[in-house]
PDB file of C-alpha atoms in Angstrom:
ATOM      1  CA  ASP A  15     103.058  96.013  88.697  1.00 44.00           C
ATOM      2  CA  ARG A  16     106.542  97.750  89.551  1.00 41.00           C
ATOM      3  CA  GLU A  17     106.569 101.361  90.133  1.00 56.00           C
ATOM      4  CA  MET A  18     107.913 103.372  86.673  1.00 49.00           C
ATOM      5  CA  HIS A  19     111.720 104.931  87.479  1.00 55.00           C
ATOM      6  CA  PRO A  20     111.304 109.356  86.711  1.00 54.00           C
ATOM      7  CA  LYS A  21     113.516 108.545  83.515  1.00 58.00           C
ATOM      8  CA  GLU A  22     110.598 105.942  82.321  1.00 54.00           C
ATOM      9  CA  PHE A  23     107.779 108.563  82.700  1.00 52.00           C
ATOM     10  CA  TRP A  24     110.023 111.379  80.461  1.00 49.00           C
ATOM     11  CA  GLU A  25     110.822 108.776  78.184  1.00 55.00           C
ATOM     12  CA  VAL A  26     106.786 108.064  77.772  1.00 49.00           C
ATOM     13  CA  LEU A  27     105.876 112.022  77.747  1.00 50.00           C
ATOM     14  CA  ARG A  28     108.980 112.523  75.169  1.00 52.00           C
ATOM     15  CA  GLN A  29     106.974 109.769  72.916  1.00 52.00           C
ATOM     16  CA  LYS A  30     103.486 111.055  74.073  1.00 54.00           C
ATOM     17  CA  ALA A  31     103.245 114.305  74.888  1.00 55.00           C
ATOM     18  CA  ASP A  32      99.854 114.427  76.343  1.00 65.00           C
ATOM     19  CA  ASP A  33     100.010 110.833  78.295  1.00 65.00           C
ATOM     20  CA  LEU A  34      97.653 111.813  81.059  1.00 70.00           C
ATOM     21  CA  HIS A  35      99.069 108.642  83.270  1.00 72.00           C
ATOM     22  CA  ALA A  36     102.686 109.370  82.624  1.00 73.00           C
ATOM     23  CA  ALA A  37     102.308 113.038  83.343  1.00 74.00           C
ATOM     24  CA  LEU A  38     100.778 112.011  86.980  1.00 75.00           C
ATOM     25  CA  GLY A  39     103.647 109.894  87.811  1.00 77.00           C
ATOM     26  CA  LEU A  40     106.190 112.309  87.203  1.00 75.00           C
ATOM     27  CA  ALA A  41     103.980 114.949  88.985  1.00 76.00           C
ATOM     28  CA  ASP A  42     104.017 112.494  91.776  1.00 79.00           C
ATOM     29  CA  VAL A  43     107.631 112.149  91.587  1.00 75.00           C
ATOM     30  CA  TYR A  44     108.605 115.846  91.617  1.00 75.00           C
ATOM     31  CA  PHE A  45     105.870 115.996  94.688  1.00 73.00           C
ATOM     32  CA  LYS A  46     107.852 113.076  96.518  1.00 79.00           C
ATOM     33  CA  THR A  47     111.451 114.932  95.772  1.00 77.00           C
ATOM     34  CA  SER A  48     110.096 118.369  97.144  1.00 79.00           C
ATOM     35  CA  ARG A  49     109.645 120.110  93.933  1.00 84.00           C
ATOM     36  CA  PRO A  50     106.101 121.184  93.926  1.00 88.00           C
ATOM     37  CA  GLN A  51     106.346 123.829  92.049  1.00 91.00           C
ATOM     38  CA  ASP A  52     107.629 121.411  89.023  1.00 87.00           C
ATOM     39  CA  ALA A  53     104.688 119.229  89.600  1.00 86.00           C
ATOM     40  CA  VAL A  54     101.990 122.070  89.091  1.00 90.00           C
ATOM     41  CA  ARG A  55     103.949 123.103  85.902  1.00 88.00           C
ATOM     42  CA  LEU A  56     103.785 119.688  84.180  1.00 84.00           C
ATOM     43  CA  LEU A  57     100.178 119.315  85.455  1.00 87.00           C
ATOM     44  CA  SER A  58      99.007 122.643  84.128  1.00 88.00           C
ATOM     45  CA  GLU A  59     100.671 121.675  80.654  1.00 85.00           C
ATOM     46  CA  HIS A  60      98.070 118.555  81.445  1.00 75.00           C
ATOM     47  CA  ARG A  61      95.385 120.454  82.515  1.00 75.00           C
ATOM     48  CA  GLY A  62      93.132 119.294  79.552  1.00 73.00           C
ATOM     49  CA  GLN A  63      93.110 115.949  79.553  1.00 68.00           C
ATOM     50  CA  GLY A  64      92.865 115.903  83.356  1.00 66.00           C
ATOM     51  CA  GLN A  65      89.808 118.162  83.815  1.00 74.00           C
ATOM     52  CA  ARG A  66      87.610 115.382  84.393  1.00 87.00           C
ATOM     53  CA  GLN A  67      89.937 112.749  86.186  1.00 89.00           C
ATOM     54  CA  PRO A  68      89.656 113.326  89.962  1.00 95.00           C
ATOM     55  CA  TRP A  69      93.547 111.934  90.548  1.00 92.00           C
ATOM     56  CA  PHE A  70      94.224 114.857  88.337  1.00 91.00           C
ATOM     57  CA  HIS A  71      92.591 117.107  90.923  1.00 94.00           C
ATOM     58  CA  LEU A  72      94.059 115.261  93.861  1.00 95.00           C
ATOM     59  CA  SER A  73      97.761 115.574  92.444  1.00 92.00           C
ATOM     60  CA  MET A  74      97.242 119.143  91.484  1.00 94.00           C
ATOM     61  CA  GLY A  75      95.805 119.540  95.210  1.00 96.00           C
ATOM     62  CA  LEU A  76      98.594 117.932  96.898  1.00 94.00           C
ATOM     63  CA  ALA A  77     101.289 120.199  94.598  1.00 94.00           C
ATOM     64  CA  LEU A  78      99.800 123.313  95.525  1.00 96.00           C
ATOM     65  CA  ALA A  79      99.228 122.588  99.328  1.00 95.00           C
ATOM     66  CA  GLY A  80     103.304 122.040  98.725  1.00 94.00           C
ATOM     67  CA  MET A  81     104.043 125.042  98.237  1.00 95.00           C
ATOM     68  CA  MET A  82     101.447 126.297 100.771  1.00 94.00           C
ATOM     69  CA  ARG A  83      98.732 127.835  98.191  1.00 96.00           C
ATOM     70  CA  TRP A  84      96.174 126.685 100.156  1.00 95.00           C
ATOM     71  CA  ALA A  85      92.833 128.430  99.055  1.00 95.00           C
ATOM     72  CA  GLU A  86      94.045 126.837  95.293  1.00 97.00           C
ATOM     73  CA  ALA A  87      94.908 123.815  96.586  1.00 97.00           C
ATOM     74  CA  GLU A  88      91.438 123.396  98.309  1.00 97.00           C
ATOM     75  CA  ARG A  89      89.765 124.338  95.329  1.00 97.00           C
ATOM     76  CA  SER A  90      91.518 121.447  93.444  1.00 97.00           C
ATOM     77  CA  LEU A  91      90.471 118.478  95.908  1.00 98.00           C
ATOM     78  CA  VAL A  92      86.801 120.095  96.171  1.00 98.00           C
ATOM     79  CA  ALA A  93      87.321 119.848  92.096  1.00 97.00           C
ATOM     80  CA  ALA A  94      88.258 116.232  92.785  1.00 97.00           C
ATOM     81  CA  LEU A  95      85.351 115.757  95.360  1.00 98.00           C
ATOM     82  CA  GLN A  96      82.627 117.097  92.254  1.00 97.00           C
ATOM     83  CA  LEU A  97      83.891 114.350  90.268  1.00 97.00           C
ATOM     84  CA  ASP A  98      83.906 111.707  92.978  1.00 97.00           C
ATOM     85  CA  PRO A  99      82.457 112.606  96.254  1.00 97.00           C
ATOM     86  CA  TYR A 100      83.287 109.300  97.593  1.00 97.00           C
ATOM     87  CA  PHE A 101      87.041 109.671  96.723  1.00 97.00           C
ATOM     88  CA  ALA A 102      88.477 109.062 100.054  1.00 96.00           C
ATOM     89  CA  PRO A 103      92.115 110.562  99.313  1.00 96.00           C
ATOM     90  CA  ALA A 104      90.602 113.592  98.281  1.00 97.00           C
ATOM     91  CA  HIS A 105      88.675 113.667 101.466  1.00 97.00           C
ATOM     92  CA  TYR A 106      91.787 113.248 103.328  1.00 98.00           C
ATOM     93  CA  ASN A 107      93.993 115.242 101.998  1.00 97.00           C
ATOM     94  CA  LEU A 108      91.550 118.344 102.278  1.00 98.00           C
ATOM     95  CA  ALA A 109      91.429 117.557 105.614  1.00 98.00           C
ATOM     96  CA  CYS A 110      95.390 117.905 105.771  1.00 97.00           C
ATOM     97  CA  VAL A 111      95.015 120.999 104.269  1.00 97.00           C
ATOM     98  CA  ARG A 112      92.331 122.536 106.259  1.00 97.00           C
ATOM     99  CA  ALA A 113      94.221 121.465 109.203  1.00 97.00           C
ATOM    100  CA  LEU A 114      97.641 123.104 108.311  1.00 97.00           C
ATOM    101  CA  GLN A 115      95.246 126.210 107.947  1.00 95.00           C
ATOM    102  CA  PHE A 116      94.061 125.910 111.310  1.00 96.00           C
ATOM    103  CA  ALA A 117      97.434 125.639 112.166  1.00 95.00           C
ATOM    104  CA  LEU A 118      98.249 128.940 110.839  1.00 94.00           C
ATOM    105  CA  ASP A 119      95.219 131.005 111.754  1.00 94.00           C
ATOM    106  CA  HIS A 120      93.770 129.092 114.622  1.00 93.00           C
ATOM    107  CA  GLU A 121      90.481 130.428 113.328  1.00 93.00           C
ATOM    108  CA  ALA A 122      87.626 127.804 114.178  1.00 94.00           C
ATOM    109  CA  ILE A 123      86.109 127.265 110.639  1.00 95.00           C
ATOM    110  CA  HIS A 124      89.303 125.704 109.845  1.00 95.00           C
ATOM    111  CA  ARG A 125      89.423 123.559 112.658  1.00 97.00           C
ATOM    112  CA  GLN A 126      85.973 122.526 112.253  1.00 97.00           C
ATOM    113  CA  ALA A 127      86.342 121.989 108.287  1.00 97.00           C
ATOM    114  CA  ALA A 128      89.515 119.557 108.798  1.00 97.00           C
ATOM    115  CA  LEU A 129      87.469 117.170 111.427  1.00 98.00           C
ATOM    116  CA  GLY A 130      84.599 117.208 109.575  1.00 97.00           C
ATOM    117  CA  THR A 131      86.017 116.249 106.378  1.00 97.00           C
ATOM    118  CA  LEU A 132      88.596 113.898 108.258  1.00 98.00           C
ATOM    119  CA  ASN A 133      85.666 112.330 109.491  1.00 97.00           C
ATOM    120  CA  VAL A 134      84.216 111.723 105.945  1.00 97.00           C
ATOM    121  CA  ALA A 135      87.395 110.210 105.009  1.00 97.00           C
ATOM    122  CA  LYS A 136      87.369 108.105 108.096  1.00 96.00           C
ATOM    123  CA  THR A 137      83.711 106.679 107.332  1.00 96.00           C
ATOM    124  CA  ILE A 138      84.341 106.273 103.752  1.00 96.00           C
ATOM    125  CA  SER A 139      87.792 104.366 104.349  1.00 95.00           C
ATOM    126  CA  PRO A 140      88.261 103.887 108.062  1.00 95.00           C
ATOM    127  CA  GLY A 141      92.171 103.408 107.377  1.00 94.00           C
ATOM    128  CA  PHE A 142      92.345 106.966 107.214  1.00 96.00           C
ATOM    129  CA  ALA A 143      91.352 107.385 110.860  1.00 94.00           C
ATOM    130  CA  ARG A 144      94.678 105.593 111.971  1.00 93.00           C
ATOM    131  CA  LEU A 145      97.248 107.211 109.012  1.00 96.00           C
ATOM    132  CA  ALA A 146      95.606 110.692 110.744  1.00 97.00           C
ATOM    133  CA  ARG A 147      96.768 110.132 114.133  1.00 94.00           C
ATOM    134  CA  ASP A 148     100.365 110.477 113.193  1.00 93.00           C
ATOM    135  CA  ASP A 149     100.271 112.225 110.068  1.00 96.00           C
ATOM    136  CA  PRO A 150     102.285 115.698 110.648  1.00 96.00           C
ATOM    137  CA  ASP A 151      99.435 118.005 108.957  1.00 96.00           C
ATOM    138  CA  PHE A 152      97.287 117.078 112.061  1.00 97.00           C
ATOM    139  CA  LYS A 153      99.987 118.179 114.691  1.00 97.00           C
ATOM    140  CA  SER A 154      98.041 121.172 115.789  1.00 95.00           C
ATOM    141  CA  LEU A 155      94.842 119.193 116.112  1.00 97.00           C
ATOM    142  CA  GLN A 156      96.717 116.261 117.871  1.00 94.00           C
ATOM    143  CA  THR A 157      95.374 117.389 121.237  1.00 95.00           C
ATOM    144  CA  ASP A 158      91.980 118.574 120.244  1.00 96.00           C
ATOM    145  CA  SER A 159      88.995 116.109 122.020  1.00 96.00           C
ATOM    146  CA  ASP A 160      87.262 115.744 118.703  1.00 96.00           C
ATOM    147  CA  PHE A 161      90.260 114.921 116.702  1.00 97.00           C
ATOM    148  CA  ARG A 162      91.254 111.944 118.790  1.00 96.00           C
ATOM    149  CA  ALA A 163      87.310 110.724 119.031  1.00 96.00           C
ATOM    150  CA  ILE A 164      87.441 110.256 115.042  1.00 96.00           C
ATOM    151  CA  VAL A 165      91.499 108.753 114.906  1.00 96.00           C
ATOM    152  CA  ASP A 166      90.732 106.796 118.057  1.00 92.00           C
ATOM    153  CA  ASP A 167      87.083 105.239 117.114  1.00 75.00           C
ATOM    154  CA  PRO A 168      87.455 101.882 116.319  1.00 62.00           C
ATOM    155  CA  PRO A 169      87.054 101.745 112.543  1.00 53.00           C
ATOM    156  CA  VAL A 170      84.476  99.952 110.951  1.00 52.00           C
ATOM    157  CA  GLY A 171      84.717  98.239 107.713  1.00 50.00           C
ATOM    158  CA  PRO A 172      87.487  98.341 105.346  1.00 53.00           C
ATOM    159  CA  VAL A 173      90.865  99.682 105.956  1.00 50.00           C
ATOM    160  CA  ALA A 174      92.785 101.787 103.539  1.00 46.00           C
ATOM    161  CA  GLU A 175      96.373 100.748 102.649  1.00 43.00           C
TER     162      GLU A 175
END
């Protein structure tokens, strides 16, 4: 499978405006090119088709986090987990959002929530511990002994790619 070019996503959406797959792909392009507001706008237009899709809520959560709309991002990521409690990417990104909140307010509740959620992501897919080690979203926790215990503990089981 090759990645689609943004123009291909637009062409699919032009021909079939309700194509959720194309909307998710284009939203991902927007997010990766620092245009989270465009991702939120596009995903909002497809909310009806996406309500029952964990990937939709993950994409929306990432875009909202990119706009620093932390509470909304958290709600969207939690919605993904309500649909699929074992959706490791949603757990990981929820941990990122909570760690970023902790970096801003230094409230213990955000620290604990970030660490707990990261630990769940690691339990489901151990490769996320390795990813978190160098993720700038966790910068505020890099020297935290509990964070180090999660990310330095050798993973058991399959590794996320």
